């Protein structure tokens, strides 16, 4: 009995890719580079109302958004005069957390302050 693998001699079939002009029998493996996409960003906004004290809004901006007193007062005045002010731009998870924290804090202190997020 012949102990050579099939395709290795006498009358056996040849494997695909074997034979004249097939090269050295090595294969080329290509890897596609996956592109990492930046996450979508969301603006966190405070909305004006006629009841929430300005000092409370400044406190929220300093506490939850780590704004300096000057930046917090500037944003508070934007909210007061324009009806809306941007607190910051964050990934979805961070923006959602900040909105929830601000809303919970406002309700706890019985203020109708509204905080929302919108895709940038």
PDB file of C-alpha atoms in Angstrom:
ATOM      1  CA  UNK A   1       0.000   0.000   0.000  1.00  0.00           C
ATOM      2  CA  UNK A   2       1.240   3.504  -0.873  1.00  0.00           C
ATOM      3  CA  UNK A   3       1.473   5.689   2.279  1.00  0.00           C
ATOM      4  CA  UNK A   4       1.825   9.040   0.538  1.00  0.00           C
ATOM      5  CA  UNK A   5      -0.975  11.587   1.046  1.00  0.00           C
ATOM      6  CA  UNK A   6      -3.451  11.985  -1.739  1.00  0.00           C
ATOM      7  CA  UNK A   7      -2.112  14.194  -4.499  1.00  0.00           C
ATOM      8  CA  UNK A   8       1.492  13.437  -3.599  1.00  0.00           C
ATOM      9  CA  UNK A   9       2.498  11.266  -6.471  1.00  0.00           C
ATOM     10  CA  UNK A  10       1.369   8.246  -8.497  1.00  0.00           C
ATOM     11  CA  UNK A  11      -2.057   8.719  -9.917  1.00  0.00           C
ATOM     12  CA  UNK A  12      -3.390  10.686  -6.947  1.00  0.00           C
ATOM     13  CA  UNK A  13      -5.426  13.823  -7.432  1.00  0.00           C
ATOM     14  CA  UNK A  14      -3.766  17.165  -7.050  1.00  0.00           C
ATOM     15  CA  UNK A  15      -5.059  19.630  -4.468  1.00  0.00           C
ATOM     16  CA  UNK A  16      -6.363  22.919  -5.842  1.00  0.00           C
ATOM     17  CA  UNK A  17      -3.559  25.423  -6.144  1.00  0.00           C
ATOM     18  CA  UNK A  18      -0.908  22.752  -6.642  1.00  0.00           C
ATOM     19  CA  UNK A  19       0.851  22.347  -9.887  1.00  0.00           C
ATOM     20  CA  UNK A  20       2.616  24.490 -12.399  1.00  0.00           C
ATOM     21  CA  UNK A  21       2.588  28.223 -11.805  1.00  0.00           C
ATOM     22  CA  UNK A  22       0.962  28.127  -8.378  1.00  0.00           C
ATOM     23  CA  UNK A  23       3.885  29.652  -6.469  1.00  0.00           C
ATOM     24  CA  UNK A  24       5.325  28.463  -3.213  1.00  0.00           C
ATOM     25  CA  UNK A  25       2.033  27.414  -1.642  1.00  0.00           C
ATOM     26  CA  UNK A  26       1.956  30.308   0.818  1.00  0.00           C
ATOM     27  CA  UNK A  27      -1.165  32.335   1.349  1.00  0.00           C
ATOM     28  CA  UNK A  28      -1.467  36.072   1.856  1.00  0.00           C
ATOM     29  CA  UNK A  29      -3.766  37.120   4.659  1.00  0.00           C
ATOM     30  CA  UNK A  30      -5.062  40.657   4.508  1.00  0.00           C
ATOM     31  CA  UNK A  31      -6.514  42.418   7.508  1.00  0.00           C
ATOM     32  CA  UNK A  32      -8.828  45.319   7.096  1.00  0.00           C
ATOM     33  CA  UNK A  33      -8.147  48.159   9.477  1.00  0.00           C
ATOM     34  CA  UNK A  34     -11.242  49.003  11.458  1.00  0.00           C
ATOM     35  CA  UNK A  35     -11.788  52.716  11.928  1.00  0.00           C
ATOM     36  CA  UNK A  36     -12.746  53.798  15.418  1.00  0.00           C
ATOM     37  CA  UNK A  37     -15.487  56.389  15.216  1.00  0.00           C
ATOM     38  CA  UNK A  38     -15.732  59.259  17.630  1.00  0.00           C
ATOM     39  CA  UNK A  39     -18.867  59.103  19.767  1.00  0.00           C
ATOM     40  CA  UNK A  40     -21.692  61.526  19.078  1.00  0.00           C
ATOM     41  CA  UNK A  41     -21.574  64.580  21.289  1.00  0.00           C
ATOM     42  CA  UNK A  42     -24.497  66.176  23.116  1.00  0.00           C
ATOM     43  CA  UNK A  43     -25.010  69.722  24.370  1.00  0.00           C
ATOM     44  CA  UNK A  44     -26.400  70.030  27.898  1.00  0.00           C
ATOM     45  CA  UNK A  45     -28.670  73.077  28.144  1.00  0.00           C
ATOM     46  CA  UNK A  46     -30.416  74.915  30.965  1.00  0.00           C
ATOM     47  CA  UNK A  47     -33.779  76.503  30.153  1.00  0.00           C
ATOM     48  CA  UNK A  48     -35.074  79.717  31.665  1.00  0.00           C
ATOM     49  CA  UNK A  49     -38.062  79.855  33.976  1.00  0.00           C
ATOM     50  CA  UNK A  50     -39.523  82.652  36.069  1.00  0.00           C
ATOM     51  CA  UNK A  51     -39.137  80.944  39.437  1.00  0.00           C
ATOM     52  CA  UNK A  52     -35.683  79.388  39.901  1.00  0.00           C
ATOM     53  CA  UNK A  53     -33.355  81.828  41.691  1.00  0.00           C
ATOM     54  CA  UNK A  54     -30.268  82.971  39.802  1.00  0.00           C
ATOM     55  CA  UNK A  55     -28.063  81.925  42.725  1.00  0.00           C
ATOM     56  CA  UNK A  56     -29.409  78.379  42.477  1.00  0.00           C
ATOM     57  CA  UNK A  57     -28.546  78.232  38.755  1.00  0.00           C
ATOM     58  CA  UNK A  58     -25.010  79.477  39.465  1.00  0.00           C
ATOM     59  CA  UNK A  59     -24.670  76.811  42.161  1.00  0.00           C
ATOM     60  CA  UNK A  60     -25.817  74.092  39.733  1.00  0.00           C
ATOM     61  CA  UNK A  61     -23.279  75.228  37.139  1.00  0.00           C
ATOM     62  CA  UNK A  62     -20.442  75.234  39.667  1.00  0.00           C
ATOM     63  CA  UNK A  63     -21.410  71.932  41.304  1.00  0.00           C
ATOM     64  CA  UNK A  64     -22.421  69.726  38.373  1.00  0.00           C
ATOM     65  CA  UNK A  65     -20.481  71.302  35.519  1.00  0.00           C
ATOM     66  CA  UNK A  66     -17.378  72.450  37.443  1.00  0.00           C
ATOM     67  CA  UNK A  67     -17.637  76.007  36.126  1.00  0.00           C
ATOM     68  CA  UNK A  68     -15.776  78.868  37.728  1.00  0.00           C
ATOM     69  CA  UNK A  69     -17.932  81.476  39.422  1.00  0.00           C
ATOM     70  CA  UNK A  70     -17.346  83.867  36.492  1.00  0.00           C
ATOM     71  CA  UNK A  71     -18.291  81.259  33.856  1.00  0.00           C
ATOM     72  CA  UNK A  72     -21.323  80.173  35.880  1.00  0.00           C
ATOM     73  CA  UNK A  73     -22.586  83.747  36.154  1.00  0.00           C
ATOM     74  CA  UNK A  74     -22.040  84.314  32.409  1.00  0.00           C
ATOM     75  CA  UNK A  75     -24.022  81.172  31.532  1.00  0.00           C
ATOM     76  CA  UNK A  76     -26.725  82.055  34.062  1.00  0.00           C
ATOM     77  CA  UNK A  77     -27.160  85.449  32.350  1.00  0.00           C
ATOM     78  CA  UNK A  78     -27.385  83.715  28.951  1.00  0.00           C
ATOM     79  CA  UNK A  79     -30.154  81.527  30.350  1.00  0.00           C
ATOM     80  CA  UNK A  80     -31.900  84.559  31.832  1.00  0.00           C
ATOM     81  CA  UNK A  81     -31.683  86.794  28.737  1.00  0.00           C
ATOM     82  CA  UNK A  82     -31.787  84.264  25.866  1.00  0.00           C
ATOM     83  CA  UNK A  83     -33.973  81.605  27.464  1.00  0.00           C
ATOM     84  CA  UNK A  84     -31.273  78.939  27.140  1.00  0.00           C
ATOM     85  CA  UNK A  85     -27.630  78.463  28.069  1.00  0.00           C
ATOM     86  CA  UNK A  86     -25.103  75.766  27.229  1.00  0.00           C
ATOM     87  CA  UNK A  87     -23.496  74.083  30.226  1.00  0.00           C
ATOM     88  CA  UNK A  88     -21.141  71.846  28.260  1.00  0.00           C
ATOM     89  CA  UNK A  89     -20.754  69.250  25.508  1.00  0.00           C
ATOM     90  CA  UNK A  90     -20.386  65.585  26.461  1.00  0.00           C
ATOM     91  CA  UNK A  91     -20.814  62.027  25.226  1.00  0.00           C
ATOM     92  CA  UNK A  92     -24.344  60.640  25.502  1.00  0.00           C
ATOM     93  CA  UNK A  93     -23.796  58.800  28.786  1.00  0.00           C
ATOM     94  CA  UNK A  94     -22.154  61.755  30.523  1.00  0.00           C
ATOM     95  CA  UNK A  95     -24.732  64.251  29.204  1.00  0.00           C
ATOM     96  CA  UNK A  96     -27.618  62.004  30.262  1.00  0.00           C
ATOM     97  CA  UNK A  97     -26.139  61.610  33.750  1.00  0.00           C
ATOM     98  CA  UNK A  98     -25.659  65.360  34.172  1.00  0.00           C
ATOM     99  CA  UNK A  99     -29.230  66.105  33.034  1.00  0.00           C
ATOM    100  CA  UNK A 100     -30.571  63.566  35.531  1.00  0.00           C
ATOM    101  CA  UNK A 101     -28.423  64.929  38.366  1.00  0.00           C
ATOM    102  CA  UNK A 102     -29.487  68.531  37.716  1.00  0.00           C
ATOM    103  CA  UNK A 103     -33.172  67.634  37.423  1.00  0.00           C
ATOM    104  CA  UNK A 104     -33.074  65.571  40.633  1.00  0.00           C
ATOM    105  CA  UNK A 105     -31.280  68.373  42.469  1.00  0.00           C
ATOM    106  CA  UNK A 106     -33.788  70.980  41.253  1.00  0.00           C
ATOM    107  CA  UNK A 107     -36.786  68.836  42.278  1.00  0.00           C
ATOM    108  CA  UNK A 108     -35.224  68.145  45.672  1.00  0.00           C
ATOM    109  CA  UNK A 109     -35.025  71.908  46.221  1.00  0.00           C
ATOM    110  CA  UNK A 110     -38.506  72.463  44.736  1.00  0.00           C
ATOM    111  CA  UNK A 111     -37.351  74.471  41.707  1.00  0.00           C
ATOM    112  CA  UNK A 112     -38.835  74.037  38.232  1.00  0.00           C
ATOM    113  CA  UNK A 113     -35.421  74.339  36.530  1.00  0.00           C
ATOM    114  CA  UNK A 114     -35.275  72.395  33.271  1.00  0.00           C
ATOM    115  CA  UNK A 115     -32.102  70.778  31.953  1.00  0.00           C
ATOM    116  CA  UNK A 116     -32.096  69.062  28.559  1.00  0.00           C
ATOM    117  CA  UNK A 117     -29.612  67.618  26.098  1.00  0.00           C
ATOM    118  CA  UNK A 118     -29.500  67.815  22.323  1.00  0.00           C
ATOM    119  CA  UNK A 119     -27.257  66.179  19.765  1.00  0.00           C
ATOM    120  CA  UNK A 120     -24.572  68.506  18.516  1.00  0.00           C
TER     121      UNK A 120
END
